[in-house]
Coordinates of N, CA and C in Angstrom, one line a residue:
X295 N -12.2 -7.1 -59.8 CA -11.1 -6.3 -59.4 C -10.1 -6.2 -60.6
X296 N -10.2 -7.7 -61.1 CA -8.6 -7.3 -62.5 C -9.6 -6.3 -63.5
X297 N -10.8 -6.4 -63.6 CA -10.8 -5.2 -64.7 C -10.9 -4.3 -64.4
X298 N -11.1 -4.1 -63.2 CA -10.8 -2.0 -62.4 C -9.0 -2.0 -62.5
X299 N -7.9 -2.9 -62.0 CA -7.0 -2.5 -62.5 C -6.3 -2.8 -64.0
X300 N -7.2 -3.1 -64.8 CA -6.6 -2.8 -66.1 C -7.5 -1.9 -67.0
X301 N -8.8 -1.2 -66.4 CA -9.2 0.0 -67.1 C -8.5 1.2 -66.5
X302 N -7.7 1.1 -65.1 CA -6.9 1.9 -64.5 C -6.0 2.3 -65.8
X303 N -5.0 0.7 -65.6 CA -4.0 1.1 -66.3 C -3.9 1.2 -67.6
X304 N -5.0 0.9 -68.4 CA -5.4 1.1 -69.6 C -5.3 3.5 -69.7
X305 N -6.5 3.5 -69.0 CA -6.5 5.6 -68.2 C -5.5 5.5 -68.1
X306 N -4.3 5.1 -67.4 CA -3.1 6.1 -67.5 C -2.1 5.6 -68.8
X307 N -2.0 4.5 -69.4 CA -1.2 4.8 -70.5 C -1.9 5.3 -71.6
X308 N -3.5 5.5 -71.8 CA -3.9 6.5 -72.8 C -3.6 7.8 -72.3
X309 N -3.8 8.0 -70.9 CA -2.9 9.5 -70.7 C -1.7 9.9 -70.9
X310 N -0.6 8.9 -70.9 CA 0.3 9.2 -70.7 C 0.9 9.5 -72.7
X311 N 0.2 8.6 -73.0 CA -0.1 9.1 -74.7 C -0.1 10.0 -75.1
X312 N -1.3 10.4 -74.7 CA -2.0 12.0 -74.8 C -0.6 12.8 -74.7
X313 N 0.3 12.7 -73.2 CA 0.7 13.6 -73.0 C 2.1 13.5 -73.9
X314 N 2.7 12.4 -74.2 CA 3.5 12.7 -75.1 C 3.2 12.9 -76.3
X315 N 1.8 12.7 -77.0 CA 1.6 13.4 -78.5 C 1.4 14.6 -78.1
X316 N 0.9 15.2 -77.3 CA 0.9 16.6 -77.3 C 2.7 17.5 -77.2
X317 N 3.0 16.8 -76.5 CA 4.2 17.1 -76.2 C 5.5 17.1 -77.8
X318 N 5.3 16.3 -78.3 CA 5.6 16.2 -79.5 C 5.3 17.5 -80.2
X319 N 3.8 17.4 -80.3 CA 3.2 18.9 -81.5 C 3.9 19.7 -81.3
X320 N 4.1 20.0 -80.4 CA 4.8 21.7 -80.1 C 5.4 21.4 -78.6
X321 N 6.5 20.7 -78.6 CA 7.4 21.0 -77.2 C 7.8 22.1 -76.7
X322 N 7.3 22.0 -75.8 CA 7.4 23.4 -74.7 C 6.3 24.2 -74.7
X323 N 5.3 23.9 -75.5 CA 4.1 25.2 -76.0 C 3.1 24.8 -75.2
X324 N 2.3 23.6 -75.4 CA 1.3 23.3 -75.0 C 1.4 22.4 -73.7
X325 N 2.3 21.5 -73.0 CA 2.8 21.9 -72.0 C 1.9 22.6 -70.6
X326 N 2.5 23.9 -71.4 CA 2.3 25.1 -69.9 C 0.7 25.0 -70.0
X327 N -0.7 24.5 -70.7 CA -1.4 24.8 -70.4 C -2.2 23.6 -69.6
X328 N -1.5 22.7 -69.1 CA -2.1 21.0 -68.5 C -1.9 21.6 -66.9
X329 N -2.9 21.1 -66.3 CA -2.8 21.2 -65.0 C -1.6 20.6 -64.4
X330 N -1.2 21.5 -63.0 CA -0.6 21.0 -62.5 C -0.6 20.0 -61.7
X331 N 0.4 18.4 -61.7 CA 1.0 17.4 -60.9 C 0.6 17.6 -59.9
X332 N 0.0 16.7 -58.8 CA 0.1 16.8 -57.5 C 1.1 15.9 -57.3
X333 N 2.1 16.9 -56.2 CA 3.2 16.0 -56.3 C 3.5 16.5 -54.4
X334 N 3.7 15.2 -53.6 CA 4.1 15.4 -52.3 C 5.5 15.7 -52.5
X335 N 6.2 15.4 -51.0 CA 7.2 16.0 -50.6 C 8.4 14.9 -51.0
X336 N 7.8 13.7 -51.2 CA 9.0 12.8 -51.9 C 9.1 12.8 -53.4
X337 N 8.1 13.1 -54.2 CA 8.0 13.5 -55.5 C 9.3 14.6 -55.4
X338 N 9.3 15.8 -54.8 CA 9.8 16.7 -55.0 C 11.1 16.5 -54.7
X339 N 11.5 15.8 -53.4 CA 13.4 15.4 -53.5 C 13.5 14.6 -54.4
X340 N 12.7 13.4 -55.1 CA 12.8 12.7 -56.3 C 13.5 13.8 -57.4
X341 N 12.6 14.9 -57.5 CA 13.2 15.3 -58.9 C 14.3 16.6 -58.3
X342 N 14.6 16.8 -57.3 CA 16.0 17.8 -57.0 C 17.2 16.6 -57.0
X343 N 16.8 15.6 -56.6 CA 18.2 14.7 -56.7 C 18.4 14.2 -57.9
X344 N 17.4 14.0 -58.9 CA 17.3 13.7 -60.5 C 17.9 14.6 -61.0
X345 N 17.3 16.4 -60.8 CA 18.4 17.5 -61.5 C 19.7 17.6 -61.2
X346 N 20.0 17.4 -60.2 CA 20.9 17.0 -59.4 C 21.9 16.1 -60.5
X347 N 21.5 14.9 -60.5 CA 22.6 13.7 -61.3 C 21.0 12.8 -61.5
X348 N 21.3 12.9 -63.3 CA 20.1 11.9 -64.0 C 20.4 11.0 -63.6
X349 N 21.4 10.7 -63.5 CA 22.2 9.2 -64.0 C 22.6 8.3 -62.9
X350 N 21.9 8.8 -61.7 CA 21.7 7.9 -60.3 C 21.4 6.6 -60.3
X351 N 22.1 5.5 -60.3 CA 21.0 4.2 -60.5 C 19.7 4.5 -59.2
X352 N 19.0 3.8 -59.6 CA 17.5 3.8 -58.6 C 17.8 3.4 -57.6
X353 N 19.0 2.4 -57.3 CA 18.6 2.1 -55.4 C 19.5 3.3 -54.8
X354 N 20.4 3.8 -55.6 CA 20.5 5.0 -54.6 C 20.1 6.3 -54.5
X355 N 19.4 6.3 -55.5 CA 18.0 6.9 -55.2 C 17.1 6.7 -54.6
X356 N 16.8 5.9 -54.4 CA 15.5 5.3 -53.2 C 16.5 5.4 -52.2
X357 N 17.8 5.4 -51.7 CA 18.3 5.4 -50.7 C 18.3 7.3 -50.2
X358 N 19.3 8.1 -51.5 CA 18.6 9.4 -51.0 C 17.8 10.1 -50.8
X359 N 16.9 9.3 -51.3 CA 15.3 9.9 -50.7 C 14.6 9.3 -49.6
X360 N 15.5 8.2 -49.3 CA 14.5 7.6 -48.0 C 13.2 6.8 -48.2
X361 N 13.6 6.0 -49.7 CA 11.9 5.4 -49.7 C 12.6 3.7 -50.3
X362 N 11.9 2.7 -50.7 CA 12.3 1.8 -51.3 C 12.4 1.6 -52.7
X363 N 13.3 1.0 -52.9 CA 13.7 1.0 -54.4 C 12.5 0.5 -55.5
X364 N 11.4 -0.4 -54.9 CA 10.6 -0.7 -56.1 C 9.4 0.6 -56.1
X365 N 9.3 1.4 -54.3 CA 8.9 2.3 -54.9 C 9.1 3.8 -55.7
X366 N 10.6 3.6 -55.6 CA 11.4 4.8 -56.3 C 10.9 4.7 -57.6
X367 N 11.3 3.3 -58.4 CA 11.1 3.3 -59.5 C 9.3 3.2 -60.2
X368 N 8.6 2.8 -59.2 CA 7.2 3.6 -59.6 C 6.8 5.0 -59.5
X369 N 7.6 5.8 -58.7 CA 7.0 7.3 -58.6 C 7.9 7.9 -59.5
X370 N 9.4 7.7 -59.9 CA 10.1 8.1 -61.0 C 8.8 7.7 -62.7
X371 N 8.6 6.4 -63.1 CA 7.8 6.1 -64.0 C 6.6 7.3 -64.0
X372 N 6.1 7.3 -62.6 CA 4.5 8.1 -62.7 C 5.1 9.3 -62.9
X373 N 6.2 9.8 -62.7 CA 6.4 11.5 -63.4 C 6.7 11.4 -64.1
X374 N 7.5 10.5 -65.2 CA 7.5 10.6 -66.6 C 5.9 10.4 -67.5
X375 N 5.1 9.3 -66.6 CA 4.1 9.0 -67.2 C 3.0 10.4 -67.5
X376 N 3.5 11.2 -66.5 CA 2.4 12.5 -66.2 C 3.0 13.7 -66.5
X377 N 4.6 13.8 -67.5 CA 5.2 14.9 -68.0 C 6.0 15.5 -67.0
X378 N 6.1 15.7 -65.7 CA 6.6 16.0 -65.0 C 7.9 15.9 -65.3
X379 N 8.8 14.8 -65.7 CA 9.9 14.8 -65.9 C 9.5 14.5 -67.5
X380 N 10.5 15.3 -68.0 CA 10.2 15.5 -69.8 C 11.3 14.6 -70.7
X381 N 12.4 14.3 -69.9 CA 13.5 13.6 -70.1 C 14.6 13.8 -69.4
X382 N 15.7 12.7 -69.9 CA 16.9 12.6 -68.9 C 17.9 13.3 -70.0
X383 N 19.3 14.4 -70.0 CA 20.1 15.2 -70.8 C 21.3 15.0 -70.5
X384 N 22.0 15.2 -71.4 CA 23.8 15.5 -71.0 C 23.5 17.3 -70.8
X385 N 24.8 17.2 -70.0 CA 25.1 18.7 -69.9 C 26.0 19.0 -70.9
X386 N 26.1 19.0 -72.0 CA 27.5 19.6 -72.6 C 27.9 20.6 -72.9
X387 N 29.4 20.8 -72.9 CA 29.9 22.0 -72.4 C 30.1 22.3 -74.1
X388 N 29.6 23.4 -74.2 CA 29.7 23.8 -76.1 C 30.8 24.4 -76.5
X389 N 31.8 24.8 -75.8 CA 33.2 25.1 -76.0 C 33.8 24.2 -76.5
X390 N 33.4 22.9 -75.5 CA 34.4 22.0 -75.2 C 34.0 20.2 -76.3
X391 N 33.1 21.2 -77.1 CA 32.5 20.5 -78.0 C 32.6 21.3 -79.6
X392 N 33.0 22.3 -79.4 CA 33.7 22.8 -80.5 C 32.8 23.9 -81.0
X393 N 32.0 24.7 -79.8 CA 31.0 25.6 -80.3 C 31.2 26.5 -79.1
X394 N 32.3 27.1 -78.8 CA 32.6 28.3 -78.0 C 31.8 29.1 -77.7
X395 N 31.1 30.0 -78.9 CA 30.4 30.7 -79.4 C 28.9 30.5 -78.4
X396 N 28.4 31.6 -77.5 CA 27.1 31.6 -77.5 C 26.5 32.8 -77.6
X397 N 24.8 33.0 -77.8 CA 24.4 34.1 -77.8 C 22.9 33.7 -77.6
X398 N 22.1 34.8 -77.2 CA 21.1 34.7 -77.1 C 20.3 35.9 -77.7
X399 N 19.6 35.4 -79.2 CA 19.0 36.2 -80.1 C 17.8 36.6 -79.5
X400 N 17.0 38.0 -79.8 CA 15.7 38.4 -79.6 C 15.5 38.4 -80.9
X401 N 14.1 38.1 -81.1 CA 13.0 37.9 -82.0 C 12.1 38.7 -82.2
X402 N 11.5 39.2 -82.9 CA 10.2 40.0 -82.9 C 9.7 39.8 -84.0
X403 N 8.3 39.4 -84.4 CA 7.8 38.8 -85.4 C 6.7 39.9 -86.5
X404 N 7.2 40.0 -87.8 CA 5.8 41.1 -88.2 C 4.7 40.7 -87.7
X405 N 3.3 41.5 -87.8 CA 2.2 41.2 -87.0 C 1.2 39.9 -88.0
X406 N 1.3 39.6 -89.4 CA 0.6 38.5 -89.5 C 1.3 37.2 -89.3
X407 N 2.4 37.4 -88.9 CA 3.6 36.4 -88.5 C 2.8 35.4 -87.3
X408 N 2.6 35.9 -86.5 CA 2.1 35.6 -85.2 C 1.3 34.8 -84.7
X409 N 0.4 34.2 -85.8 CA -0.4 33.5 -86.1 C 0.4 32.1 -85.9
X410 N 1.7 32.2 -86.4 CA 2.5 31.1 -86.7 C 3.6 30.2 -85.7
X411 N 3.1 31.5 -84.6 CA 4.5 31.4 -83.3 C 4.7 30.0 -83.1
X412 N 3.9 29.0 -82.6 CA 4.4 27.8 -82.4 C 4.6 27.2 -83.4
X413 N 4.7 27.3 -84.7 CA 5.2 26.7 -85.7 C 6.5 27.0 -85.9
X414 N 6.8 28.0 -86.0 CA 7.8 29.3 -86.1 C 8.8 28.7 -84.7
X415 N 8.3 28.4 -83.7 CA 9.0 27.9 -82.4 C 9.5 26.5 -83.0
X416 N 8.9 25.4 -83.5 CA 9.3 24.4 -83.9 C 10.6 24.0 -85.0
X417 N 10.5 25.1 -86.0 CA 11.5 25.5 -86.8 C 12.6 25.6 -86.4
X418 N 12.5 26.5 -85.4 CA 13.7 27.2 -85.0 C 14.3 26.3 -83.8
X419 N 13.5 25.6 -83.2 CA 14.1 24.2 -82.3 C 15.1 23.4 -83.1
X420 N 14.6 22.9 -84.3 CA 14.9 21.8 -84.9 C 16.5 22.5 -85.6
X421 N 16.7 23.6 -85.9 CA 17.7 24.4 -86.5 C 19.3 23.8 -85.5
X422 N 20.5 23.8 -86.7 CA 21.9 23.5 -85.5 C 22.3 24.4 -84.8
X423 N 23.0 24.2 -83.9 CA 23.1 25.2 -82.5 C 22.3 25.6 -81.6
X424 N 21.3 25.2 -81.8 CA 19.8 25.8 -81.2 C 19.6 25.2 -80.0
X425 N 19.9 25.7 -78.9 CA 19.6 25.2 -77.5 C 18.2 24.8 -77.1
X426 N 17.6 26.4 -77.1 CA 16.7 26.7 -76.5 C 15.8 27.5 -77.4
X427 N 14.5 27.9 -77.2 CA 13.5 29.0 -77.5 C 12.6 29.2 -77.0
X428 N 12.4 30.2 -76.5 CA 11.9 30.9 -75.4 C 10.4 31.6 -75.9
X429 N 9.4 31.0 -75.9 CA 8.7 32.1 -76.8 C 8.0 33.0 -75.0
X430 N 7.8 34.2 -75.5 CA 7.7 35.5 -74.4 C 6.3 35.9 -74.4
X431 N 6.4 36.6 -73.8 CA 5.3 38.4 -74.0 C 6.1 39.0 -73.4
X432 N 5.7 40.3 -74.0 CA 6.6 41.7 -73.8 C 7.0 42.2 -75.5
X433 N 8.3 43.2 -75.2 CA 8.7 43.7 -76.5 C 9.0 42.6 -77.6
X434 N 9.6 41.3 -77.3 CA 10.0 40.8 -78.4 C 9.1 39.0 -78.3
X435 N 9.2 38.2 -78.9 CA 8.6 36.9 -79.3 C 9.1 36.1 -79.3
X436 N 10.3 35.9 -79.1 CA 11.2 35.1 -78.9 C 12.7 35.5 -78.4
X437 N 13.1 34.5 -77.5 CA 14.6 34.2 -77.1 C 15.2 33.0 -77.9
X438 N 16.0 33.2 -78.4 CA 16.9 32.1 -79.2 C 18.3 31.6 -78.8
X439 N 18.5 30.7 -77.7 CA 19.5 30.6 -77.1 C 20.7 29.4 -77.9
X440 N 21.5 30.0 -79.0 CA 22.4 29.4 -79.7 C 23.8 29.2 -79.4
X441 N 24.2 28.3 -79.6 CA 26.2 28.0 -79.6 C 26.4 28.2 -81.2
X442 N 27.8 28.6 -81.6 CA 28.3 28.7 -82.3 C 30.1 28.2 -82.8
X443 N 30.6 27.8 -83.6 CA 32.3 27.8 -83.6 C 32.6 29.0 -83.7
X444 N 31.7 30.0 -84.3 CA 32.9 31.2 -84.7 C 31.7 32.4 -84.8
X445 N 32.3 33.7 -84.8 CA 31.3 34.8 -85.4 C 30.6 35.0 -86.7
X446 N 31.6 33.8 -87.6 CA 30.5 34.0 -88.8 C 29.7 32.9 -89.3
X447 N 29.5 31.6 -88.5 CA 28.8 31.0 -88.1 C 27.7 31.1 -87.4
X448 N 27.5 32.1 -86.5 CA 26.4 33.0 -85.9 C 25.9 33.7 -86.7
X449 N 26.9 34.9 -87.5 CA 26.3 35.6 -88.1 C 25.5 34.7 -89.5
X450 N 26.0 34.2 -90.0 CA 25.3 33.2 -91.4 C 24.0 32.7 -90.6
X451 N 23.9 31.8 -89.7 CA 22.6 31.6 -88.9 C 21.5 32.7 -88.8
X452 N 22.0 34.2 -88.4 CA 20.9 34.8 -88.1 C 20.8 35.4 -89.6
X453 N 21.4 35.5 -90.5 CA 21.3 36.0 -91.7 C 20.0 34.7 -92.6
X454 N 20.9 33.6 -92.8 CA 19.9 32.7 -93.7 C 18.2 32.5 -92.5
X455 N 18.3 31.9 -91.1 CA 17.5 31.3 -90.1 C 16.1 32.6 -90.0
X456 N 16.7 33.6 -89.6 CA 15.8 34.9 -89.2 C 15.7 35.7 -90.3
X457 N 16.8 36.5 -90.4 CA 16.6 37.9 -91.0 C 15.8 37.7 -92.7
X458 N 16.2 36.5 -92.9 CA 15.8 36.1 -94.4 C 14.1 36.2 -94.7
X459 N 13.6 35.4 -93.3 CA 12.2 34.6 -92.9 C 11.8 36.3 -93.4
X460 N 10.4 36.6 -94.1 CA 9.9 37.3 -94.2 C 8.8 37.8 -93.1
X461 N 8.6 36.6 -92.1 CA 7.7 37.4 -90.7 C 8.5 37.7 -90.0
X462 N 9.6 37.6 -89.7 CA 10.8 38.5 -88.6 C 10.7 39.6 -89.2
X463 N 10.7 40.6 -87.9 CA 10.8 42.0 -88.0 C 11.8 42.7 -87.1
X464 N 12.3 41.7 -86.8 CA 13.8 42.4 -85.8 C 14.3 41.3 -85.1
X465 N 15.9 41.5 -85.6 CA 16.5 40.6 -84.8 C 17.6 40.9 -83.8
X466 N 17.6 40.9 -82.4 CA 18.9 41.3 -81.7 C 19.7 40.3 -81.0
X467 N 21.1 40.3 -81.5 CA 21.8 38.9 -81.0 C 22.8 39.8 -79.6
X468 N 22.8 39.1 -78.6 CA 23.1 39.3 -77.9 C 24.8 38.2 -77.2
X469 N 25.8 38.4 -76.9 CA 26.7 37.3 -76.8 C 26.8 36.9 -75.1
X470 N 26.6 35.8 -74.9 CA 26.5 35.3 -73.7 C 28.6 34.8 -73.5
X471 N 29.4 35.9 -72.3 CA 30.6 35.8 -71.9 C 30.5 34.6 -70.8
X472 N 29.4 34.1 -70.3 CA 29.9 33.3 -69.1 C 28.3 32.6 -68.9
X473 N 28.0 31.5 -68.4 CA 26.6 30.7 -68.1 C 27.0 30.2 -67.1
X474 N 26.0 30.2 -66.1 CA 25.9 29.7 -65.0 C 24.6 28.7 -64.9
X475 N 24.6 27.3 -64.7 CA 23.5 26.8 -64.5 C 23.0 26.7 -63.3
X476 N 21.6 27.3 -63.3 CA 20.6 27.2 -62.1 C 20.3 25.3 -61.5
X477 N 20.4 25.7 -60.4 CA 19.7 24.2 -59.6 C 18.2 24.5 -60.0
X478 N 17.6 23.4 -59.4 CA 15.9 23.2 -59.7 C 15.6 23.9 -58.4
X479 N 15.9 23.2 -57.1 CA 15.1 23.3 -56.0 C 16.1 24.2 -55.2

């Protein structure tokens, strides 16, 4: 029996490996193409009360979910262990952080560019102000969801970051007046 549960648990921390080197290469890319979690009905208020407030200690979490605390904190572990939950975030308010400024750039890539998208996505992650990046289908290849201090701190960004890059072929910045953040569930 001990060595069926330690070739178990040996399988899931080489999976859970897997899933954070992959996760690493290209965050957010490869990702979407891993099967989906089976996840019951306590998995799922698990992660609406997690979006909710990360920062719940675990017994009252296991209290607002209705389960016990040592099993709260094993079904919390197995969604991290299985990507489900990708991490725990601040919310920060980018005004109130000294970056008022937001927008959300479109992208569109020359055509031997394209080849390069997830690399091209990694770049542009790693860049200051850079929230988010959306890569698409449709007209354009990317969403670029940035904060800024000022207009010409945006504009310098899309001048040196995009317009410079010789596979961009169009860039449209867009100014986001108000953000509303969506719940999960």
């Amino acid at each position: 029996m001990a060595s069926s549960s330690s070739s178990t648990r040996a399988s899931r921390t080489s999976r859970s490996q897997d899933v954070r080197s992959r996760a690493e290469a290209a965050p957010g890319l490869e990702r979407r193409a891993r099967a989906a979690v089976r996840l019951d009905a306590v998995d799922h208020r698990l992660l609406a009360a997690l979006a909710e407030d990360a920062r719940v200690p675990n017994n009252a979490l296991a209290a607002q979910v209705g389960i016990a605390p040592s099993t709260c904190l094993t079904r919390v572990r197995r969604l991290r262990d299985e990507g489900v939950i990708r991490g725990f975030h601040a919310d920060v308010d980018p005004a109130l952080a000294g970056r008022p400024l937001q927008a959300v750039i479109a992208v569109r890539m020359q055509g031997p560019a394209r080849s390069h998208l997830p690399a091209f996505a990694r770049e542009l992650a790693r860049l200051p102000g850079v929230l988010d990046v959306y890569l698409l289908g449709g007209a354009h290849d990317f969403f670029v969801h940035v904060t800024a201090p000022d207009t010409d701190v945006l504009n310098e960004f899309v001048i040196e970051n995009l317009s410079a890059n010789p596979g961009v072929a169009l860039t449209e910045t867009n100014l986001i007046f108000q953000h509303t953040r969506g719940g999960w569930y």
